[in-house]
Short mmCIF file of N, CA and C in Angstrom, two decimals:
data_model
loop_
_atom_site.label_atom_id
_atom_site.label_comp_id
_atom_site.label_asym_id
_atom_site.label_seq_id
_atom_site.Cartn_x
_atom_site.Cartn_y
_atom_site.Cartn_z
N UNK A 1 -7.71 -3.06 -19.46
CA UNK A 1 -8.88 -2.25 -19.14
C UNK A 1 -8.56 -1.34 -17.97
N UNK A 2 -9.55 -0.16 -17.81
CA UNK A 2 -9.06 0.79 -16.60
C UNK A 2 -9.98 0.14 -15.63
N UNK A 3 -9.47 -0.01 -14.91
CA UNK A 3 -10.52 -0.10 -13.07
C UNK A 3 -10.58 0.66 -11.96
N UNK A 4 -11.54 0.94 -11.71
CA UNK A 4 -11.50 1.48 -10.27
C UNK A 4 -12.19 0.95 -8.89
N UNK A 5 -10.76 0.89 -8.56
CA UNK A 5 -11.45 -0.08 -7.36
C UNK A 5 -11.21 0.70 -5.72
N UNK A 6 -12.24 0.06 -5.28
CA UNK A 6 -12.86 0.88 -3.75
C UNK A 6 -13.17 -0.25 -2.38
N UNK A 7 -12.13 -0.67 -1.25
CA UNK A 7 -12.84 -1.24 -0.48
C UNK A 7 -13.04 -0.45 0.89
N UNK A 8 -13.81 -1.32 1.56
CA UNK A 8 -14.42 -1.10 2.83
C UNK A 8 -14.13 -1.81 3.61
N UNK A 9 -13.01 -2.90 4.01
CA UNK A 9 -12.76 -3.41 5.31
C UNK A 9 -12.36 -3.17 6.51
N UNK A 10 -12.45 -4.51 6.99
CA UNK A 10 -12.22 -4.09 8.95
C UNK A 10 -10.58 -3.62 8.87
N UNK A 11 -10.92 -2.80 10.28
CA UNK A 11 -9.45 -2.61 10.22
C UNK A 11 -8.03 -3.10 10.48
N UNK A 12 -8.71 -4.34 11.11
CA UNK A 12 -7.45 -5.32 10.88
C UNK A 12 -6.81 -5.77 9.80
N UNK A 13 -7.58 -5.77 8.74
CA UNK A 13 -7.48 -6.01 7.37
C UNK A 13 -6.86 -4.87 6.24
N UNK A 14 -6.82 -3.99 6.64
CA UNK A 14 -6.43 -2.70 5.81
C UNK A 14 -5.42 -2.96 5.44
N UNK A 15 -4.41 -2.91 6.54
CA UNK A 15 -3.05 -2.78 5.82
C UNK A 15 -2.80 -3.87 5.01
N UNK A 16 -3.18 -5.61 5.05
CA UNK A 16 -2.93 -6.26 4.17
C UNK A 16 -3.55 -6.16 3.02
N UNK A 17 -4.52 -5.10 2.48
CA UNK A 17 -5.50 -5.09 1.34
C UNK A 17 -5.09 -3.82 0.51
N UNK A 18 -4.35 -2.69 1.53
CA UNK A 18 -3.59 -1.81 0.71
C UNK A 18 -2.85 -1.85 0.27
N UNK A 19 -1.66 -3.02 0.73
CA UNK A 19 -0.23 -3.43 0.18
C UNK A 19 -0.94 -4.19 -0.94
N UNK A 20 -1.92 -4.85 -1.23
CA UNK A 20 -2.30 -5.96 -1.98
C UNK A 20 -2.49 -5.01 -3.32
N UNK A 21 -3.40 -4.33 -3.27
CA UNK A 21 -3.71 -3.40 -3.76
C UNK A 21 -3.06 -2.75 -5.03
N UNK A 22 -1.64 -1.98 -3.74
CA UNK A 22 -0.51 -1.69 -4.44
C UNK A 22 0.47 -2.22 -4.81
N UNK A 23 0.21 -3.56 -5.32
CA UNK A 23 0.87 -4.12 -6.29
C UNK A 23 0.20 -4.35 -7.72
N UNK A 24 -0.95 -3.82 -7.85
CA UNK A 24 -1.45 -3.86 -8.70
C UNK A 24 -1.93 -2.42 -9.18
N UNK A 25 -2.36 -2.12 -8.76
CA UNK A 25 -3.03 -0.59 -8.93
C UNK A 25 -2.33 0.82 -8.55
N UNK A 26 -2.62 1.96 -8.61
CA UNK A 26 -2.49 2.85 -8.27
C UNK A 26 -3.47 3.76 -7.35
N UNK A 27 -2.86 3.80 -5.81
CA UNK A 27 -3.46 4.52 -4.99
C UNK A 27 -3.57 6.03 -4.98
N UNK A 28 -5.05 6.12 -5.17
CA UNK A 28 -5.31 7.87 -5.10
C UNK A 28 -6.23 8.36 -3.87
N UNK A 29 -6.39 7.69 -3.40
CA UNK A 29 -7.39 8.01 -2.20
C UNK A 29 -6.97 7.05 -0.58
N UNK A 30 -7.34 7.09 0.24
CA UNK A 30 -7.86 6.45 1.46
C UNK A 30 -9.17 5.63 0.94
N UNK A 31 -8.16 4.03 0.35
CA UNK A 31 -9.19 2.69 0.03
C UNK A 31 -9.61 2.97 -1.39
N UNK A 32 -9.14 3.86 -1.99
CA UNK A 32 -9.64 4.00 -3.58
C UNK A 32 -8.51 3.74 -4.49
N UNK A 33 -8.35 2.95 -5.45
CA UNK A 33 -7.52 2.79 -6.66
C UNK A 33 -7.90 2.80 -7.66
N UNK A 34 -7.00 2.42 -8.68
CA UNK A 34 -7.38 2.89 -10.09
C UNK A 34 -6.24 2.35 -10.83
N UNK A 35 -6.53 2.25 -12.14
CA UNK A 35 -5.17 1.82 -12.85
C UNK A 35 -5.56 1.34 -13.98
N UNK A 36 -4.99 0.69 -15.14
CA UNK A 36 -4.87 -0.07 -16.13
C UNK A 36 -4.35 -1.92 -15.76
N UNK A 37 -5.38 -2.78 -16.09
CA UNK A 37 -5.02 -3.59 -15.61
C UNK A 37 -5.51 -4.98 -16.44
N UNK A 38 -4.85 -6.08 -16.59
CA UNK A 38 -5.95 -6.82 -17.36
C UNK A 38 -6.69 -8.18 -16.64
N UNK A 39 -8.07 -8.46 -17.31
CA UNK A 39 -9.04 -9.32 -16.58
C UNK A 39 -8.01 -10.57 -15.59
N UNK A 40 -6.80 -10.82 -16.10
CA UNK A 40 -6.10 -12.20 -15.51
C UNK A 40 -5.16 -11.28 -14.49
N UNK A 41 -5.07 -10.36 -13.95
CA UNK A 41 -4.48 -9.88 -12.91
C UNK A 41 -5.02 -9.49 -12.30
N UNK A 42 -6.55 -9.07 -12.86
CA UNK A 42 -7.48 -8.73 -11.84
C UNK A 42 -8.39 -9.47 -11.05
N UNK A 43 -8.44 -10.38 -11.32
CA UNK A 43 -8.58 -11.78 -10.90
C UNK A 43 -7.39 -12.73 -9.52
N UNK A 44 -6.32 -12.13 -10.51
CA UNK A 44 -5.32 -12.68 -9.20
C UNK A 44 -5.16 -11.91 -8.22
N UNK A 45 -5.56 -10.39 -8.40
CA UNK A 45 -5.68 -9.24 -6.99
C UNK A 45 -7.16 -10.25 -6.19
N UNK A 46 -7.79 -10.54 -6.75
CA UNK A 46 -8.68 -10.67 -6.23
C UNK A 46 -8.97 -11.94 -5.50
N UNK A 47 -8.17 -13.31 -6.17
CA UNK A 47 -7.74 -14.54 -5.44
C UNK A 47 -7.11 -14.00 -3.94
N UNK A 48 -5.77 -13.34 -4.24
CA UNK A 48 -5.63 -13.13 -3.05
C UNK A 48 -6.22 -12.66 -2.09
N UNK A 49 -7.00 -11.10 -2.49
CA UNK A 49 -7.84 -10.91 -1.50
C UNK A 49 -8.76 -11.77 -0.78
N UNK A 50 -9.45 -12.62 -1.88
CA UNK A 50 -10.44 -13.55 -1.13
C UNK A 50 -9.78 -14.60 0.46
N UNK A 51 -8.00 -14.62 0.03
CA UNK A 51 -7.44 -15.37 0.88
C UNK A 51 -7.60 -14.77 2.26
N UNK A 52 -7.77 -13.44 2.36
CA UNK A 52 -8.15 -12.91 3.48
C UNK A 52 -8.95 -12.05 4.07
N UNK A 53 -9.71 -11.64 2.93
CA UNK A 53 -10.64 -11.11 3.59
C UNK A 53 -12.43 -11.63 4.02
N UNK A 54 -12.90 -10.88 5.23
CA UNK A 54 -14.23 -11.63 5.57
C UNK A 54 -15.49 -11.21 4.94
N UNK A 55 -15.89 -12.03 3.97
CA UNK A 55 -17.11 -11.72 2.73
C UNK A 55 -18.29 -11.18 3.18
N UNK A 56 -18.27 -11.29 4.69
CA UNK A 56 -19.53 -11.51 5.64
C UNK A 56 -19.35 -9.82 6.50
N UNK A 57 -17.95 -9.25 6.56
CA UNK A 57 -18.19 -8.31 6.81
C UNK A 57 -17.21 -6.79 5.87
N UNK A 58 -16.38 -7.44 4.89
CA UNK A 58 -15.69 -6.59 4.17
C UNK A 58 -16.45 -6.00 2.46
N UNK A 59 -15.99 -5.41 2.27
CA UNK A 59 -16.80 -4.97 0.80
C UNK A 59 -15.99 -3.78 -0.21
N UNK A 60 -15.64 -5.10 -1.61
CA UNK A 60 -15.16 -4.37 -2.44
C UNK A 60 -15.66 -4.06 -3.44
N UNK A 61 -15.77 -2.82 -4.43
CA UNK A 61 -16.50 -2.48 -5.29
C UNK A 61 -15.00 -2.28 -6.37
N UNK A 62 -15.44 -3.10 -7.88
CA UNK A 62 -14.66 -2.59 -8.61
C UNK A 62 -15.45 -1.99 -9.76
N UNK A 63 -14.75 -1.28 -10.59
CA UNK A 63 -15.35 -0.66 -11.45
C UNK A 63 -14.88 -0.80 -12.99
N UNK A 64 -15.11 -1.18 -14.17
CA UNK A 64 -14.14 -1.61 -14.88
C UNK A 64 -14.48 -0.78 -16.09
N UNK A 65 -14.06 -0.77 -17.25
CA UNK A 65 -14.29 0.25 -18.25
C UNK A 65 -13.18 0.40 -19.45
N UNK A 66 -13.39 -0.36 -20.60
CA UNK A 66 -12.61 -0.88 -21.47
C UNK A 66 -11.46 0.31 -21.61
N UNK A 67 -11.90 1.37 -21.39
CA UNK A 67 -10.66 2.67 -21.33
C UNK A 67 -10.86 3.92 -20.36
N UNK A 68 -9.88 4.62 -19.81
CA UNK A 68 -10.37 5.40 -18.88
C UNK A 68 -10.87 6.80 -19.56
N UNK A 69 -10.54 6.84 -21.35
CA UNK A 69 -11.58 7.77 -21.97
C UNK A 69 -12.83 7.93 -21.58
N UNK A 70 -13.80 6.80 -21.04
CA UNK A 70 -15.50 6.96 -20.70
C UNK A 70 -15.13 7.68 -19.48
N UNK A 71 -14.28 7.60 -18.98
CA UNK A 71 -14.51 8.22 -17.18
C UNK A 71 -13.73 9.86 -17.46
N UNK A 72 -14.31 10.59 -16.99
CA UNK A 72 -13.43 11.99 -16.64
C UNK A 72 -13.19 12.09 -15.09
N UNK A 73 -12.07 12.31 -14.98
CA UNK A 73 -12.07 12.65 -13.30
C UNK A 73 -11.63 13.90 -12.72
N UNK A 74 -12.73 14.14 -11.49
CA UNK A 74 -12.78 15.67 -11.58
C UNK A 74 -12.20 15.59 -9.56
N UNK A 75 -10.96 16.47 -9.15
CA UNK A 75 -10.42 16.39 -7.85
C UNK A 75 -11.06 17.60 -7.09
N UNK A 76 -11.32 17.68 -5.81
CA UNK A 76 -11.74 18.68 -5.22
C UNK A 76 -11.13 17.97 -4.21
N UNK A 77 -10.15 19.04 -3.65
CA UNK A 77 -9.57 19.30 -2.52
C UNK A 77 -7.97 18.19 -2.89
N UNK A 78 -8.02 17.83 -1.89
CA UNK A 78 -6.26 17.15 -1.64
C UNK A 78 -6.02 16.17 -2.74
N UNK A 79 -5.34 16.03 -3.21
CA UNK A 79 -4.61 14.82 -4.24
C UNK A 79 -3.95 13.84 -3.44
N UNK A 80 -4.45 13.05 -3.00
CA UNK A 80 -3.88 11.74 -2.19
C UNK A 80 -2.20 11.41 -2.58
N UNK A 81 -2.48 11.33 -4.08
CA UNK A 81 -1.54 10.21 -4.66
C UNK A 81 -0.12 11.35 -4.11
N UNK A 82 -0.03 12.18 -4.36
CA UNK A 82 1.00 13.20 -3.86
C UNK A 82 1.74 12.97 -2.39
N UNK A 83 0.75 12.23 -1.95
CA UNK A 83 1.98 11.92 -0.50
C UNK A 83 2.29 10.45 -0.55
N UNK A 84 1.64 9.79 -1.69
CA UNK A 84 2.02 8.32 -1.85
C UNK A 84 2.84 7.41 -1.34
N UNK A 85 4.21 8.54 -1.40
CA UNK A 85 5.54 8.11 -1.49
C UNK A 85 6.48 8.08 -0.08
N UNK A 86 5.23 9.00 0.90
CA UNK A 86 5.63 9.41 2.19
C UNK A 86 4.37 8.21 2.78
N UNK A 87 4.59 7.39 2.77
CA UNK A 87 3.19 6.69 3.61
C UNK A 87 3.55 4.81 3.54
N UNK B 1 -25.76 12.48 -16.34
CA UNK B 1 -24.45 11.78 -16.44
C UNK B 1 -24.21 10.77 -15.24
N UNK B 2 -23.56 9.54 -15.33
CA UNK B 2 -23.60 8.53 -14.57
C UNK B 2 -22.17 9.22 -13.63
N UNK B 3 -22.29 9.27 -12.22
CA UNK B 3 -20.77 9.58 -11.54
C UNK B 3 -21.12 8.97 -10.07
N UNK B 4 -19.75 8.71 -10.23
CA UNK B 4 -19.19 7.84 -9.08
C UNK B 4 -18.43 9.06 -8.40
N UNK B 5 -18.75 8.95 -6.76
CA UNK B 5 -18.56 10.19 -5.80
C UNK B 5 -17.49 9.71 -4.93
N UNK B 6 -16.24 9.55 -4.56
CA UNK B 6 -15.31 9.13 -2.91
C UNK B 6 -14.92 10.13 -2.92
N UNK B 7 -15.36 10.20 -1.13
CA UNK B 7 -14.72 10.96 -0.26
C UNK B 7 -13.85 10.31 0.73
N UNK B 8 -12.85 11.29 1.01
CA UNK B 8 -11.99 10.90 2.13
C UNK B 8 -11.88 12.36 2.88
N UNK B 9 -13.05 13.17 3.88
CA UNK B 9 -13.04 13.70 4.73
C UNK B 9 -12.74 13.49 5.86
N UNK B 10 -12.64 14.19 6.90
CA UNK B 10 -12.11 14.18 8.33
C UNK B 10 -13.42 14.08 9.36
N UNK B 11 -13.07 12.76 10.00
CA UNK B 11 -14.24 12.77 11.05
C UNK B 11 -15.09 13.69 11.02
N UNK B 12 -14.93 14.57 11.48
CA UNK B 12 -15.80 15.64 11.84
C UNK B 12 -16.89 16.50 10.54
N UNK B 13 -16.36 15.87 9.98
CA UNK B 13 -17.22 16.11 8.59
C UNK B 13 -18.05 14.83 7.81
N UNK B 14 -17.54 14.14 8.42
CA UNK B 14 -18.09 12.74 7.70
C UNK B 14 -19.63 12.96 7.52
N UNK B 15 -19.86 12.87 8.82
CA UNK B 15 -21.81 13.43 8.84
C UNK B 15 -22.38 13.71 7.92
N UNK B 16 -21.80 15.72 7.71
CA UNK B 16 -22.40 16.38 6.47
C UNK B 16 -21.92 16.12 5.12
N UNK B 17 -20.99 15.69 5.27
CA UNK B 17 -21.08 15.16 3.64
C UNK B 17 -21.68 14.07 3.38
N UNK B 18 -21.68 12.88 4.30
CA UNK B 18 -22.81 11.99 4.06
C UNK B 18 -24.18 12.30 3.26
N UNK B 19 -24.79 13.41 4.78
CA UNK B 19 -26.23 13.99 4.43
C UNK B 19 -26.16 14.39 2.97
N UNK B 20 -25.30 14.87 2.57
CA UNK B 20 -25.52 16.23 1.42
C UNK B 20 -25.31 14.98 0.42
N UNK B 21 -24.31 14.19 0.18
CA UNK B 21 -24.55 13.41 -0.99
C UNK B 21 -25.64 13.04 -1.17
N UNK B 22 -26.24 11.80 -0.10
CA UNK B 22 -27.75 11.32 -0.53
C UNK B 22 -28.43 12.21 -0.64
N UNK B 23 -28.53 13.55 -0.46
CA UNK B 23 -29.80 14.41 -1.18
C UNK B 23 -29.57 14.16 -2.87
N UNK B 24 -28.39 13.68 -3.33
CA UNK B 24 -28.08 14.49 -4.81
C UNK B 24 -27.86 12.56 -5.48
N UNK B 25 -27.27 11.48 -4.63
CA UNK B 25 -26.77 10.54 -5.30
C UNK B 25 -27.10 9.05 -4.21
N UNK B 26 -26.99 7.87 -5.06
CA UNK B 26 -27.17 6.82 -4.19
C UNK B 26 -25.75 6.07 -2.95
N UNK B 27 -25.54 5.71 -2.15
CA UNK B 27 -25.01 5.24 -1.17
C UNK B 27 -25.01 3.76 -1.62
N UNK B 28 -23.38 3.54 -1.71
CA UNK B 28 -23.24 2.26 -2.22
C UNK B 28 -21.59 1.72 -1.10
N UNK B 29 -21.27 2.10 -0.87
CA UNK B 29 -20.58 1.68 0.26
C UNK B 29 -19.70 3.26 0.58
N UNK B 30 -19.72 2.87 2.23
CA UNK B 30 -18.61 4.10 3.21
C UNK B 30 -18.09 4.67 2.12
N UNK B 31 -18.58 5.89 2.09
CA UNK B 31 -17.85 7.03 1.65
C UNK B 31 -17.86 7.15 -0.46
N UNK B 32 -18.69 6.33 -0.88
CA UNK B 32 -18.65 5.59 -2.22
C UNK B 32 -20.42 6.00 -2.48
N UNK B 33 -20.71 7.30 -3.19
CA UNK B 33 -21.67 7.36 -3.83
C UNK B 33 -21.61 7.09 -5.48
N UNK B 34 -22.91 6.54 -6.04
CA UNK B 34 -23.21 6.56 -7.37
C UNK B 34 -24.42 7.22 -7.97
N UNK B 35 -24.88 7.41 -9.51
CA UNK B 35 -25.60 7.94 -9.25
C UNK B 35 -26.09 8.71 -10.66
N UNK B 36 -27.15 8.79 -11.10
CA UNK B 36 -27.15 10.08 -12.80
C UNK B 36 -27.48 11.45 -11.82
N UNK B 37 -26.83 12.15 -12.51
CA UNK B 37 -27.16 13.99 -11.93
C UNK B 37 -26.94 14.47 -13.28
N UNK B 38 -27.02 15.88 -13.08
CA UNK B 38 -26.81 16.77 -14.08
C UNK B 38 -25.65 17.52 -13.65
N UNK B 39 -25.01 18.15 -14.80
CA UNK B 39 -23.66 18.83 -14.20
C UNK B 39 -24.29 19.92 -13.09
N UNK B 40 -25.59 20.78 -13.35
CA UNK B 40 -25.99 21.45 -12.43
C UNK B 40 -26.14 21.23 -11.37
N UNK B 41 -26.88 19.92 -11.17
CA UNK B 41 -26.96 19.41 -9.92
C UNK B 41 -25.92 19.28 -9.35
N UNK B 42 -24.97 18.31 -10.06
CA UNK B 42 -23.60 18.31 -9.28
C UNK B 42 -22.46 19.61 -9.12
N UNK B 43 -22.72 20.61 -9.81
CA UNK B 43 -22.45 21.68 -9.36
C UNK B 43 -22.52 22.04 -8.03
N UNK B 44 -24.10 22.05 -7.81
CA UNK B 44 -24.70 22.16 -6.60
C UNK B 44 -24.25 21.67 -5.43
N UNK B 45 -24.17 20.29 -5.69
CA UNK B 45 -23.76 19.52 -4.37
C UNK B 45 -22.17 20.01 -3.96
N UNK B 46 -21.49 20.17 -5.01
CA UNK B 46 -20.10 20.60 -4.59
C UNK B 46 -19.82 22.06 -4.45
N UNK B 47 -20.86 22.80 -4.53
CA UNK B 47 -20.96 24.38 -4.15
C UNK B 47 -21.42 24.35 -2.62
N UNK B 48 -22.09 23.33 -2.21
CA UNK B 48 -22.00 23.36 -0.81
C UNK B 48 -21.51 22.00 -0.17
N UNK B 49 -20.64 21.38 -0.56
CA UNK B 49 -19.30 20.38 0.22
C UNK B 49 -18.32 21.86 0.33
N UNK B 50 -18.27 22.47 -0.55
CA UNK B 50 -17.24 23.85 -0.19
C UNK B 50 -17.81 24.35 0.95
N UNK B 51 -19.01 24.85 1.15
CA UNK B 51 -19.55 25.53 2.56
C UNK B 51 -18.47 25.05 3.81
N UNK B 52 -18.58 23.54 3.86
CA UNK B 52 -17.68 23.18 5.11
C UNK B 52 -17.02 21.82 5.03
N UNK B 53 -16.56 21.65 4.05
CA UNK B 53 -14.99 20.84 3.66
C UNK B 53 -14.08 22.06 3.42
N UNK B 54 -12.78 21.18 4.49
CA UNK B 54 -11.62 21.88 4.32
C UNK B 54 -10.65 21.04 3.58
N UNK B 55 -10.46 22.06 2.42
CA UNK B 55 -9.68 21.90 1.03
C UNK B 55 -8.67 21.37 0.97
N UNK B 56 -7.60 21.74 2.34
CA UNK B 56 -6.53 21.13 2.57
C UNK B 56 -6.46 20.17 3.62
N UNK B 57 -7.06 19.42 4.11
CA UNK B 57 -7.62 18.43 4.20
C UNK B 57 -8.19 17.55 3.86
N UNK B 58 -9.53 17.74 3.20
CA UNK B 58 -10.40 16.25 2.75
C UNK B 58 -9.69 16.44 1.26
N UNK B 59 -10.67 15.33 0.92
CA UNK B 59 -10.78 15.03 -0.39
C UNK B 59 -11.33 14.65 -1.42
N UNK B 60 -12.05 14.88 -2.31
CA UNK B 60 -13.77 14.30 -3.33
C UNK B 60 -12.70 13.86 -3.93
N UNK B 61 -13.13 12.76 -4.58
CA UNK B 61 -13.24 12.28 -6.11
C UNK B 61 -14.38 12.27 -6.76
N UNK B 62 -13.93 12.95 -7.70
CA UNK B 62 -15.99 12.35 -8.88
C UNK B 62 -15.14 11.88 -10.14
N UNK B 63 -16.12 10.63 -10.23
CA UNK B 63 -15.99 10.26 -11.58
C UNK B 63 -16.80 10.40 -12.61
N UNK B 64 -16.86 11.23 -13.79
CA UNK B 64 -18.14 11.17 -14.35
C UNK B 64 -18.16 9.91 -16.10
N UNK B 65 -18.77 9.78 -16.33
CA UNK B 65 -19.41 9.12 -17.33
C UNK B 65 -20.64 9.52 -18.23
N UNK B 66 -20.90 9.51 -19.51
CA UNK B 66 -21.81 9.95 -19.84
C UNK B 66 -23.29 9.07 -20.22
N UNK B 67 -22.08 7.84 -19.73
CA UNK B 67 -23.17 6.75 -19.05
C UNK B 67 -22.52 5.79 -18.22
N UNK B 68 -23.72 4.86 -17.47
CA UNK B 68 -23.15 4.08 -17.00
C UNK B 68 -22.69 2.81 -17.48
N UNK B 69 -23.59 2.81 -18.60
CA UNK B 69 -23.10 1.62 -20.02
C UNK B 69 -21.35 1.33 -19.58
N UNK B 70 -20.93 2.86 -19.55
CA UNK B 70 -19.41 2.42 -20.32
C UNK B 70 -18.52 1.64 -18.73
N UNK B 71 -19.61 1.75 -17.94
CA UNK B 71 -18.76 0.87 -16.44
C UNK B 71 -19.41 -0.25 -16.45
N UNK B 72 -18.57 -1.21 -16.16
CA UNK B 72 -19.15 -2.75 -15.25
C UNK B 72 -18.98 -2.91 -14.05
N UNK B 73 -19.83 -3.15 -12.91
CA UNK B 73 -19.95 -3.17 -11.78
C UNK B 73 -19.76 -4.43 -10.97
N UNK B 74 -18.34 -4.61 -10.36
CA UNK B 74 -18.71 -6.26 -9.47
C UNK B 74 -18.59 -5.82 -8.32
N UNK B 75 -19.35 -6.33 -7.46
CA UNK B 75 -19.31 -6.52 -5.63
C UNK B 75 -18.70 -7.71 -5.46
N UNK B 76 -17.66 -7.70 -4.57
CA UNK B 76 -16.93 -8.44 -3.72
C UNK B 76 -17.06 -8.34 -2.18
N UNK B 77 -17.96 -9.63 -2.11
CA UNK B 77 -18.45 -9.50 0.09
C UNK B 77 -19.70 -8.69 -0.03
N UNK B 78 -19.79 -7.71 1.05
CA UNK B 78 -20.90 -7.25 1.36
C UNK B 78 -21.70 -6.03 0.30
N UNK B 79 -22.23 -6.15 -0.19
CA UNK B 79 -23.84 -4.99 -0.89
C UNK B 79 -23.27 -3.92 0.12
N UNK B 80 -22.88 -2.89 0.71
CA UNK B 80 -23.77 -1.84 1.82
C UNK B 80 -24.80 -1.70 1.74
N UNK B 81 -25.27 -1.28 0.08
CA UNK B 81 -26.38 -0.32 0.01
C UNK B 81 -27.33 -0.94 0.57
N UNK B 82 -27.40 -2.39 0.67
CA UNK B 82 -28.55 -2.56 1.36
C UNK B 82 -28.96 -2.68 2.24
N UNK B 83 -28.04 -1.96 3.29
CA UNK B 83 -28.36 -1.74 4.84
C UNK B 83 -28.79 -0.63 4.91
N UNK B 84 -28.84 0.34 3.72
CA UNK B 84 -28.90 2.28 3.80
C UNK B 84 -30.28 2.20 4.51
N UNK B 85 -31.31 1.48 4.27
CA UNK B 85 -32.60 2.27 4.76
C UNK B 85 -32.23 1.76 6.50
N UNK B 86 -31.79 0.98 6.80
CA UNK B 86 -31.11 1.11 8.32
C UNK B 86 -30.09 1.86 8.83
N UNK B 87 -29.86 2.72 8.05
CA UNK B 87 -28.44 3.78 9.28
C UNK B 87 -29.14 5.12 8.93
#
C-alpha cells in the first residue's frame, strides 16, 4: 500500500525518527514521507518508533491508501527529495 | 476534493501561511493541513502563498484525492488538532 507519513516530534527525537523513517520510506519533505510499503513493515516502523518516542508529547500522522493512483501530488516551490543525498 | 496540505516554510513565514491555510483547510498537526476545497478554492489559497513564499526556499506539498474514502487515517501520540481552538 502507499503511505504517507508526517511527524511532529521533540527535537531531541528527530534525528532518531528520521533515520527510522528512512529505512522504510522515502523522504520528501522536513518530517514528511511517503512510499510503498506493506501493513507488516509498517507496523515494525512503528514498533520501533513507539520504542522511543513520547505519546504524551510527539505526534504521528500516517496516511494509507491501497495505491498512490487515489492521491495526485501537486509541488510548489522546492523539491526536498533533491538534496536527499546531501543531508 | 479531499487534500492533504505540508509545508516546510522558513520561520519567518510560518505565521502567514499558517493564517492563510485555516481560512481555506483544517489544522491537524505543525505544518499538516486537511481538508475538502474546490480546485478554485485551492487555487486561491496558493495564488496567495505565492504573494509571500519564497519559491526557492519553502516548500507546499498538496495532496489531492477525490475523496477521502480512498485514505485511512491513524494518529500515533498526540491529536494536535485538538489544541487548535487554543493557539
Amino acid at each position: 500500500m502507499y503511505v504517507l507519513l508526517v511527524y511532529d516530534v521533540k527535537q531531541a527525537r528527530v534525528g532518531k525518527m528520521l533515520k527510522l523513517c528512512r529505512r522504510y520510506l522515502n523522504w520528501i519533505q522536513n518530517s514528511v514521507f511517503e512510499g510503498d510499503i506493506t501493513e507488516v513493515k509498517l507496523k515494525e516502523l512503528l514498533a520501533n518508533a513507539h520504542g522511543f518516542l513520547d505519546l504524551d508529547e510527539d505526534s504521528v500522522l500516517i496516511f494509507k491508501s491501497r495505491s498512490q493512483h487515489w492521491l495526485e501530488k501537486q509541488v510548489v516551490g522546492q523539491e526536498r527529495n533533491r538534496l536527499d543525498t546531501f543531508l
